[in-house]
Every structure is written in C-alpha cells, then in structure tokens.
PDB file of N, CA and C in Angstrom:
ATOM      1  N   MET M   1      10.937  19.782  -0.569  1.00 60.00           N
ATOM      2  CA  MET M   1      12.193  19.088  -0.435  1.00 60.00           C
ATOM      3  C   MET M   1      12.885  19.082  -1.792  1.00 60.00           C
ATOM      4  N   LYS M   2      14.181  19.272  -1.779  1.00 69.00           N
ATOM      5  CA  LYS M   2      14.966  19.269  -3.009  1.00 69.00           C
ATOM      6  C   LYS M   2      15.899  18.068  -2.987  1.00 69.00           C
ATOM      7  N   PHE M   3      15.958  17.347  -4.094  1.00 72.00           N
ATOM      8  CA  PHE M   3      16.850  16.203  -4.196  1.00 72.00           C
ATOM      9  C   PHE M   3      17.279  16.029  -5.641  1.00 72.00           C
ATOM     10  N   LEU M   4      18.477  15.483  -5.814  1.00 77.00           N
ATOM     11  CA  LEU M   4      19.041  15.300  -7.137  1.00 77.00           C
ATOM     12  C   LEU M   4      20.064  14.184  -7.060  1.00 77.00           C
ATOM     13  N   LEU M   5      20.195  13.403  -8.105  1.00 84.00           N
ATOM     14  CA  LEU M   5      21.207  12.357  -8.185  1.00 84.00           C
ATOM     15  C   LEU M   5      22.263  12.772  -9.196  1.00 84.00           C
ATOM     16  N   ALA M   6      23.501  12.344  -8.956  1.00 84.00           N
ATOM     17  CA  ALA M   6      24.597  12.711  -9.845  1.00 84.00           C
ATOM     18  C   ALA M   6      25.599  11.568  -9.918  1.00 84.00           C
ATOM     19  N   GLU M   7      26.411  11.582 -10.959  1.00 85.00           N
ATOM     20  CA  GLU M   7      27.484  10.618 -11.125  1.00 85.00           C
ATOM     21  C   GLU M   7      28.817  11.343 -11.027  1.00 85.00           C
ATOM     22  N   LYS M   8      29.758  10.745 -10.318  1.00 90.00           N
ATOM     23  CA  LYS M   8      31.086  11.321 -10.199  1.00 90.00           C
ATOM     24  C   LYS M   8      31.821  11.149 -11.526  1.00 90.00           C
ATOM     25  N   GLN M   9      32.371  12.231 -12.044  1.00 92.00           N
ATOM     26  CA  GLN M   9      33.086  12.190 -13.311  1.00 92.00           C
ATOM     27  C   GLN M   9      34.590  12.078 -13.108  1.00 92.00           C
ATOM     28  N   LYS M  10      35.163  12.995 -12.342  1.00 95.00           N
ATOM     29  CA  LYS M  10      36.603  12.958 -12.096  1.00 95.00           C
ATOM     30  C   LYS M  10      36.958  13.878 -10.933  1.00 95.00           C
ATOM     31  N   MET M  11      38.199  13.727 -10.459  1.00 96.00           N
ATOM     32  CA  MET M  11      38.753  14.587  -9.420  1.00 96.00           C
ATOM     33  C   MET M  11      39.677  15.591 -10.084  1.00 96.00           C
ATOM     34  N   LEU M  12      39.636  16.834  -9.598  1.00 95.00           N
ATOM     35  CA  LEU M  12      40.453  17.909 -10.141  1.00 95.00           C
ATOM     36  C   LEU M  12      41.117  18.676  -9.014  1.00 95.00           C
ATOM     37  N   GLN M  13      42.062  19.559  -9.382  1.00 96.00           N
ATOM     38  CA  GLN M  13      42.623  20.520  -8.450  1.00 96.00           C
ATOM     39  C   GLN M  13      42.348  21.904  -9.002  1.00 96.00           C
ATOM     40  N   VAL M  14      41.903  22.792  -8.134  1.00 95.00           N
ATOM     41  CA  VAL M  14      41.673  24.179  -8.507  1.00 95.00           C
ATOM     42  C   VAL M  14      42.617  25.029  -7.665  1.00 95.00           C
ATOM     43  N   PHE M  15      43.304  25.954  -8.310  1.00 96.00           N
ATOM     44  CA  PHE M  15      44.262  26.803  -7.620  1.00 96.00           C
ATOM     45  C   PHE M  15      43.668  28.185  -7.399  1.00 96.00           C
ATOM     46  N   ASP M  16      43.837  28.724  -6.175  1.00 95.00           N
ATOM     47  CA  ASP M  16      43.346  30.074  -5.889  1.00 95.00           C
ATOM     48  C   ASP M  16      44.418  31.105  -6.237  1.00 95.00           C
ATOM     49  N   ASP M  17      44.192  32.358  -5.904  1.00 96.00           N
ATOM     50  CA  ASP M  17      45.104  33.441  -6.268  1.00 96.00           C
ATOM     51  C   ASP M  17      46.481  33.314  -5.617  1.00 96.00           C
ATOM     52  N   THR M  18      46.541  32.648  -4.468  1.00 95.00           N
ATOM     53  CA  THR M  18      47.822  32.500  -3.780  1.00 95.00           C
ATOM     54  C   THR M  18      48.564  31.246  -4.210  1.00 95.00           C
ATOM     55  N   GLY M  19      47.988  30.473  -5.112  1.00 95.00           N
ATOM     56  CA  GLY M  19      48.624  29.251  -5.587  1.00 95.00           C
ATOM     57  C   GLY M  19      48.303  28.025  -4.757  1.00 95.00           C
ATOM     58  N   ARG M  20      47.380  28.162  -3.860  1.00 96.00           N
ATOM     59  CA  ARG M  20      46.981  27.045  -2.998  1.00 96.00           C
ATOM     60  C   ARG M  20      46.017  26.134  -3.745  1.00 96.00           C
ATOM     61  N   ALA M  21      46.245  24.829  -3.719  1.00 97.00           N
ATOM     62  CA  ALA M  21      45.418  23.858  -4.430  1.00 97.00           C
ATOM     63  C   ALA M  21      44.270  23.378  -3.546  1.00 97.00           C
ATOM     64  N   SER M  22      43.097  23.248  -4.149  1.00 96.00           N
ATOM     65  CA  SER M  22      41.926  22.714  -3.456  1.00 96.00           C
ATOM     66  C   SER M  22      41.390  21.545  -4.261  1.00 96.00           C
ATOM     67  N   PRO M  23      41.102  20.424  -3.599  1.00 96.00           N
ATOM     68  CA  PRO M  23      40.535  19.288  -4.331  1.00 96.00           C
ATOM     69  C   PRO M  23      39.077  19.554  -4.700  1.00 96.00           C
ATOM     70  N   VAL M  24      38.699  19.149  -5.904  1.00 95.00           N
ATOM     71  CA  VAL M  24      37.350  19.367  -6.416  1.00 95.00           C
ATOM     72  C   VAL M  24      36.877  18.076  -7.082  1.00 95.00           C
ATOM     73  N   THR M  25      35.631  17.737  -6.866  1.00 95.00           N
ATOM     74  CA  THR M  25      35.021  16.594  -7.537  1.00 95.00           C
ATOM     75  C   THR M  25      34.055  17.107  -8.588  1.00 95.00           C
ATOM     76  N   GLU M  26      34.244  16.662  -9.828  1.00 92.00           N
ATOM     77  CA  GLU M  26      33.339  17.050 -10.914  1.00 92.00           C
ATOM     78  C   GLU M  26      32.209  16.025 -10.990  1.00 92.00           C
ATOM     79  N   LEU M  27      30.968  16.520 -10.981  1.00 88.00           N
ATOM     80  CA  LEU M  27      29.787  15.670 -11.025  1.00 88.00           C
ATOM     81  C   LEU M  27      28.974  15.953 -12.271  1.00 88.00           C
ATOM     82  N   ARG M  28      28.291  14.932 -12.761  1.00 85.00           N
ATOM     83  CA  ARG M  28      27.312  15.122 -13.823  1.00 85.00           C
ATOM     84  C   ARG M  28      25.943  14.871 -13.196  1.00 85.00           C
ATOM     85  N   ALA M  29      25.192  15.958 -13.046  1.00 82.00           N
ATOM     86  CA  ALA M  29      23.866  15.871 -12.442  1.00 82.00           C
ATOM     87  C   ALA M  29      22.838  16.035 -13.543  1.00 82.00           C
ATOM     88  N   GLY M  30      22.073  15.015 -13.734  1.00 79.00           N
ATOM     89  CA  GLY M  30      21.082  15.074 -14.796  1.00 79.00           C
ATOM     90  C   GLY M  30      19.695  15.186 -14.237  1.00 79.00           C
ATOM     91  N   PRO M  31      18.742  15.246 -15.099  1.00 86.00           N
ATOM     92  CA  PRO M  31      17.370  15.292 -14.606  1.00 86.00           C
ATOM     93  C   PRO M  31      16.974  13.957 -13.966  1.00 86.00           C
ATOM     94  N   VAL M  32      16.236  14.052 -12.885  1.00 87.00           N
ATOM     95  CA  VAL M  32      15.671  12.858 -12.257  1.00 87.00           C
ATOM     96  C   VAL M  32      14.178  12.848 -12.535  1.00 87.00           C
ATOM     97  N   THR M  33      13.619  11.668 -12.630  1.00 88.00           N
ATOM     98  CA  THR M  33      12.202  11.491 -12.916  1.00 88.00           C
ATOM     99  C   THR M  33      11.534  10.792 -11.743  1.00 88.00           C
ATOM    100  N   VAL M  34      10.418  11.310 -11.296  1.00 90.00           N
ATOM    101  CA  VAL M  34       9.662  10.659 -10.228  1.00 90.00           C
ATOM    102  C   VAL M  34       9.071   9.367 -10.797  1.00 90.00           C
ATOM    103  N   THR M  35       9.454   8.232 -10.218  1.00 89.00           N
ATOM    104  CA  THR M  35       8.995   6.940 -10.714  1.00 89.00           C
ATOM    105  C   THR M  35       7.894   6.324  -9.861  1.00 89.00           C
ATOM    106  N   ALA M  36       7.815   6.727  -8.589  1.00 91.00           N
ATOM    107  CA  ALA M  36       6.777   6.171  -7.711  1.00 91.00           C
ATOM    108  C   ALA M  36       6.560   7.091  -6.518  1.00 91.00           C
ATOM    109  N   LEU M  37       5.366   7.060  -5.994  1.00 93.00           N
ATOM    110  CA  LEU M  37       5.018   7.768  -4.771  1.00 93.00           C
ATOM    111  C   LEU M  37       4.612   6.733  -3.732  1.00 93.00           C
ATOM    112  N   LYS M  38       5.240   6.781  -2.579  1.00 93.00           N
ATOM    113  CA  LYS M  38       4.939   5.850  -1.498  1.00 93.00           C
ATOM    114  C   LYS M  38       3.999   6.548  -0.528  1.00 93.00           C
ATOM    115  N   THR M  39       2.868   5.953  -0.271  1.00 92.00           N
ATOM    116  CA  THR M  39       1.870   6.560   0.605  1.00 92.00           C
ATOM    117  C   THR M  39       1.780   5.788   1.924  1.00 92.00           C
ATOM    118  N   PRO M  40       1.435   6.475   3.005  1.00 91.00           N
ATOM    119  CA  PRO M  40       1.295   5.785   4.294  1.00 91.00           C
ATOM    120  C   PRO M  40       0.226   4.692   4.270  1.00 91.00           C
ATOM    121  N   ALA M  41      -0.828   4.886   3.502  1.00 92.00           N
ATOM    122  CA  ALA M  41      -1.897   3.881   3.452  1.00 92.00           C
ATOM    123  C   ALA M  41      -1.397   2.571   2.837  1.00 92.00           C
ATOM    124  N   ARG M  42      -0.565   2.667   1.821  1.00 93.00           N
ATOM    125  CA  ARG M  42      -0.102   1.473   1.115  1.00 93.00           C
ATOM    126  C   ARG M  42       1.255   0.983   1.619  1.00 93.00           C
ATOM    127  N   ASP M  43       2.189   1.912   1.863  1.00 92.00           N
ATOM    128  CA  ASP M  43       3.563   1.531   2.187  1.00 92.00           C
ATOM    129  C   ASP M  43       3.979   1.851   3.628  1.00 92.00           C
ATOM    130  N   HIS M  44       3.093   2.434   4.411  1.00 92.00           N
ATOM    131  CA  HIS M  44       3.312   2.771   5.826  1.00 92.00           C
ATOM    132  C   HIS M  44       4.241   3.958   6.045  1.00 92.00           C
ATOM    133  N   TYR M  45       4.622   4.664   4.988  1.00 93.00           N
ATOM    134  CA  TYR M  45       5.416   5.887   5.127  1.00 93.00           C
ATOM    135  C   TYR M  45       5.318   6.687   3.830  1.00 93.00           C
ATOM    136  N   PRO M  46       5.415   8.036   3.912  1.00 94.00           N
ATOM    137  CA  PRO M  46       5.395   8.850   2.692  1.00 94.00           C
ATOM    138  C   PRO M  46       6.811   8.997   2.125  1.00 94.00           C
ATOM    139  N   ALA M  47       6.958   8.774   0.816  1.00 94.00           N
ATOM    140  CA  ALA M  47       8.263   8.891   0.175  1.00 94.00           C
ATOM    141  C   ALA M  47       8.090   9.131  -1.318  1.00 94.00           C
ATOM    142  N   VAL M  48       9.157   9.639  -1.926  1.00 93.00           N
ATOM    143  CA  VAL M  48       9.211   9.842  -3.376  1.00 93.00           C
ATOM    144  C   VAL M  48      10.364   9.006  -3.895  1.00 93.00           C
ATOM    145  N   GLN M  49      10.106   8.198  -4.920  1.00 92.00           N
ATOM    146  CA  GLN M  49      11.155   7.409  -5.563  1.00 92.00           C
ATOM    147  C   GLN M  49      11.493   8.074  -6.891  1.00 92.00           C
ATOM    148  N   VAL M  50      12.797   8.296  -7.136  1.00 89.00           N
ATOM    149  CA  VAL M  50      13.228   8.933  -8.378  1.00 89.00           C
ATOM    150  C   VAL M  50      14.217   8.028  -9.102  1.00 89.00           C
ATOM    151  N   GLY M  51      14.251   8.159 -10.429  1.00 87.00           N
ATOM    152  CA  GLY M  51      15.175   7.409 -11.264  1.00 87.00           C
ATOM    153  C   GLY M  51      16.102   8.341 -12.007  1.00 87.00           C
ATOM    154  N   TYR M  52      17.341   7.879 -12.236  1.00 86.00           N
ATOM    155  CA  TYR M  52      18.352   8.680 -12.923  1.00 86.00           C
ATOM    156  C   TYR M  52      19.266   7.752 -13.714  1.00 86.00           C
ATOM    157  N   GLY M  53      19.757   8.239 -14.822  1.00 81.00           N
ATOM    158  CA  GLY M  53      20.773   7.514 -15.568  1.00 81.00           C
ATOM    159  C   GLY M  53      20.221   6.828 -16.795  1.00 81.00           C
ATOM    160  N   SER M  54      21.152   6.217 -17.515  1.00 76.00           N
ATOM    161  CA  SER M  54      20.774   5.531 -18.746  1.00 76.00           C
ATOM    162  C   SER M  54      19.870   4.355 -18.433  1.00 76.00           C
ATOM    163  N   LYS M  55      19.008   4.056 -19.354  1.00 68.00           N
ATOM    164  CA  LYS M  55      17.990   3.032 -19.127  1.00 68.00           C
ATOM    165  C   LYS M  55      18.594   1.647 -19.297  1.00 68.00           C
ATOM    166  N   ARG M  56      18.880   1.003 -18.152  1.00 66.00           N
ATOM    167  CA  ARG M  56      19.497  -0.322 -18.184  1.00 66.00           C
ATOM    168  C   ARG M  56      18.662  -1.402 -17.504  1.00 66.00           C
ATOM    169  N   THR M  57      17.756  -0.998 -16.654  1.00 64.00           N
ATOM    170  CA  THR M  57      17.011  -1.990 -15.895  1.00 64.00           C
ATOM    171  C   THR M  57      15.554  -2.020 -16.336  1.00 64.00           C
ATOM    172  N   ARG M  58      14.818  -2.936 -15.760  1.00 70.00           N
ATOM    173  CA  ARG M  58      13.408  -3.061 -16.080  1.00 70.00           C
ATOM    174  C   ARG M  58      12.630  -1.793 -15.737  1.00 70.00           C
ATOM    175  N   SER M  59      13.076  -1.093 -14.701  1.00 69.00           N
ATOM    176  CA  SER M  59      12.417   0.153 -14.308  1.00 69.00           C
ATOM    177  C   SER M  59      12.690   1.266 -15.308  1.00 69.00           C
ATOM    178  N   GLY M  60      13.714   1.113 -16.129  1.00 78.00           N
ATOM    179  CA  GLY M  60      14.039   2.118 -17.127  1.00 78.00           C
ATOM    180  C   GLY M  60      15.159   3.055 -16.728  1.00 78.00           C
ATOM    181  N   PHE M  61      15.674   2.941 -15.508  1.00 84.00           N
ATOM    182  CA  PHE M  61      16.737   3.822 -15.043  1.00 84.00           C
ATOM    183  C   PHE M  61      17.859   3.020 -14.413  1.00 84.00           C
ATOM    184  N   ARG M  62      19.063   3.549 -14.522  1.00 83.00           N
ATOM    185  CA  ARG M  62      20.211   2.869 -13.925  1.00 83.00           C
ATOM    186  C   ARG M  62      20.183   2.969 -12.404  1.00 83.00           C
ATOM    187  N   TYR M  63      19.786   4.121 -11.898  1.00 84.00           N
ATOM    188  CA  TYR M  63      19.748   4.344 -10.455  1.00 84.00           C
ATOM    189  C   TYR M  63      18.328   4.679 -10.011  1.00 84.00           C
ATOM    190  N   LEU M  64      17.880   4.046  -8.956  1.00 87.00           N
ATOM    191  CA  LEU M  64      16.614   4.363  -8.307  1.00 87.00           C
ATOM    192  C   LEU M  64      16.912   4.675  -6.848  1.00 87.00           C
ATOM    193  N   ARG M  65      16.432   5.809  -6.377  1.00 89.00           N
ATOM    194  CA  ARG M  65      16.606   6.179  -4.981  1.00 89.00           C
ATOM    195  C   ARG M  65      15.287   6.689  -4.422  1.00 89.00           C
ATOM    196  N   GLU M  66      15.169   6.585  -3.107  1.00 91.00           N
ATOM    197  CA  GLU M  66      13.925   6.964  -2.458  1.00 91.00           C
ATOM    198  C   GLU M  66      14.221   7.947  -1.337  1.00 91.00           C
ATOM    199  N   TRP M  67      13.422   9.009  -1.264  1.00 89.00           N
ATOM    200  CA  TRP M  67      13.540   9.997  -0.203  1.00 89.00           C
ATOM    201  C   TRP M  67      12.260   9.999   0.609  1.00 89.00           C
ATOM    202  N   ARG M  68      12.397   9.798   1.906  1.00 91.00           N
ATOM    203  CA  ARG M  68      11.229   9.857   2.783  1.00 91.00           C
ATOM    204  C   ARG M  68      10.865  11.305   3.041  1.00 91.00           C
ATOM    205  N   LEU M  69       9.579  11.546   3.137  1.00 90.00           N
ATOM    206  CA  LEU M  69       9.061  12.887   3.391  1.00 90.00           C
ATOM    207  C   LEU M  69       8.538  12.962   4.811  1.00 90.00           C
ATOM    208  N   GLN M  70       8.433  14.193   5.331  1.00 88.00           N
ATOM    209  CA  GLN M  70       7.985  14.389   6.708  1.00 88.00           C
ATOM    210  C   GLN M  70       6.509  14.072   6.898  1.00 88.00           C
ATOM    211  N   SER M  71       5.712  14.375   5.875  1.00 86.00           N
ATOM    212  CA  SER M  71       4.271  14.171   6.029  1.00 86.00           C
ATOM    213  C   SER M  71       3.654  13.782   4.691  1.00 86.00           C
ATOM    214  N   GLU M  72       2.459  13.265   4.758  1.00 87.00           N
ATOM    215  CA  GLU M  72       1.743  12.903   3.540  1.00 87.00           C
ATOM    216  C   GLU M  72       1.358  14.152   2.749  1.00 87.00           C
ATOM    217  N   ALA M  73       1.181  15.281   3.432  1.00 87.00           N
ATOM    218  CA  ALA M  73       0.847  16.536   2.749  1.00 87.00           C
ATOM    219  C   ALA M  73       1.970  16.958   1.799  1.00 87.00           C
ATOM    220  N   ALA M  74       3.220  16.702   2.171  1.00 86.00           N
ATOM    221  CA  ALA M  74       4.356  17.039   1.310  1.00 86.00           C
ATOM    222  C   ALA M  74       4.359  16.201   0.031  1.00 86.00           C
ATOM    223  N   LEU M  75       3.723  15.064   0.084  1.00 87.00           N
ATOM    224  CA  LEU M  75       3.650  14.163  -1.075  1.00 87.00           C
ATOM    225  C   LEU M  75       2.785  14.737  -2.192  1.00 87.00           C
ATOM    226  N   GLN M  76       1.879  15.637  -1.851  1.00 87.00           N
ATOM    227  CA  GLN M  76       0.961  16.214  -2.835  1.00 87.00           C
ATOM    228  C   GLN M  76       1.675  17.085  -3.871  1.00 87.00           C
ATOM    229  N   ALA M  77       2.904  17.505  -3.597  1.00 87.00           N
ATOM    230  CA  ALA M  77       3.646  18.372  -4.515  1.00 87.00           C
ATOM    231  C   ALA M  77       4.241  17.608  -5.692  1.00 87.00           C
ATOM    232  N   TYR M  78       4.194  16.275  -5.668  1.00 89.00           N
ATOM    233  CA  TYR M  78       4.835  15.457  -6.698  1.00 89.00           C
ATOM    234  C   TYR M  78       3.825  14.596  -7.433  1.00 89.00           C
ATOM    235  N   LYS M  79       4.126  14.314  -8.703  1.00 92.00           N
ATOM    236  CA  LYS M  79       3.335  13.383  -9.513  1.00 92.00           C
ATOM    237  C   LYS M  79       4.309  12.447 -10.223  1.00 92.00           C
ATOM    238  N   VAL M  80       3.906  11.214 -10.470  1.00 92.00           N
ATOM    239  CA  VAL M  80       4.738  10.290 -11.224  1.00 92.00           C
ATOM    240  C   VAL M  80       4.953  10.873 -12.618  1.00 92.00           C
ATOM    241  N   GLY M  81       6.205  10.906 -13.046  1.00 89.00           N
ATOM    242  CA  GLY M  81       6.550  11.471 -14.342  1.00 89.00           C
ATOM    243  C   GLY M  81       7.144  12.863 -14.259  1.00 89.00           C
ATOM    244  N   ASP M  82       7.038  13.532 -13.100  1.00 88.00           N
ATOM    245  CA  ASP M  82       7.658  14.850 -12.940  1.00 88.00           C
ATOM    246  C   ASP M  82       9.162  14.724 -13.104  1.00 88.00           C
ATOM    247  N   LYS M  83       9.796  15.737 -13.726  1.00 88.00           N
ATOM    248  CA  LYS M  83      11.241  15.748 -13.904  1.00 88.00           C
ATOM    249  C   LYS M  83      11.825  16.963 -13.204  1.00 88.00           C
ATOM    250  N   PHE M  84      12.989  16.752 -12.560  1.00 82.00           N
ATOM    251  CA  PHE M  84      13.694  17.812 -11.865  1.00 82.00           C
ATOM    252  C   PHE M  84      15.136  17.816 -12.326  1.00 82.00           C
ATOM    253  N   ASP M  85      15.704  19.015 -12.478  1.00 80.00           N
ATOM    254  CA  ASP M  85      17.119  19.126 -12.795  1.00 80.00           C
ATOM    255  C   ASP M  85      17.775  20.073 -11.804  1.00 80.00           C
ATOM    256  N   ASP M  86      19.016  20.472 -12.075  1.00 75.00           N
ATOM    257  CA  ASP M  86      19.738  21.293 -11.121  1.00 75.00           C
ATOM    258  C   ASP M  86      19.169  22.704 -10.966  1.00 75.00           C
ATOM    259  N   ALA M  87      18.212  23.102 -11.774  1.00 76.00           N
ATOM    260  CA  ALA M  87      17.610  24.431 -11.655  1.00 76.00           C
ATOM    261  C   ALA M  87      16.835  24.600 -10.344  1.00 76.00           C
ATOM    262  N   VAL M  88      16.437  23.502  -9.690  1.00 71.00           N
ATOM    263  CA  VAL M  88      15.701  23.613  -8.434  1.00 71.00           C
ATOM    264  C   VAL M  88      16.592  24.148  -7.310  1.00 71.00           C
ATOM    265  N   PHE M  89      17.918  24.132  -7.489  1.00 70.00           N
ATOM    266  CA  PHE M  89      18.842  24.599  -6.461  1.00 70.00           C
ATOM    267  C   PHE M  89      19.298  26.031  -6.681  1.00 70.00           C
ATOM    268  N   GLN M  90      18.927  26.659  -7.776  1.00 71.00           N
ATOM    269  CA  GLN M  90      19.348  28.028  -8.036  1.00 71.00           C
ATOM    270  C   GLN M  90      18.401  28.999  -7.335  1.00 71.00           C
ATOM    271  N   PRO M  91      18.948  30.127  -6.805  1.00 61.00           N
ATOM    272  CA  PRO M  91      18.086  31.077  -6.078  1.00 61.00           C
ATOM    273  C   PRO M  91      17.113  31.776  -6.986  1.00 61.00           C
TER     274      PRO M  91
END
C-alpha cells in the first residue's frame, strides 16, 4: 500500500498550448514516518499510523493519520521509524 501526506501550498492556473486555463493545486509532500503499527491482537484491526509535519505535539508530528490494511500479513512490510517520501509513487 502506498500513502503520503501533504500540505496545500497555493492554487495556480496553468495554460495549455491553446490558451485554455486549468486550475492546479500546489502541494508540499514531505517524508512521512511510521509512528505506530496497529495489530488485530491488540487493536482489533491491522493499520499503519504515520506522522508528518513540523514537530508541534507530544507525538512529535503536526499531523498523524492512520491507514487500515487488508490483512495482518500486509503489516509485516512496515516497521516503526520507517520513512517514506514521494519516490514510492514513481515508476
């Protein structure tokens, strides 16, 4: 599973060759850090919790989000402290 958190920076317009404007949102996507692993034995469902942003809270990150996984086997691919950036989305 691939996941990433980002902050909205600004809205822009991009013009194509015919002069037609398209709205674009500029995002700042930084590295996310795995902060916790939720296991079915302890939490009743498998999930990965990641943190992103400047360190403002007790957890150390401004944003904490959790992604549920399909199975406990998928949880084996992650460890607390792993970092992911936008390179996971490149072919």
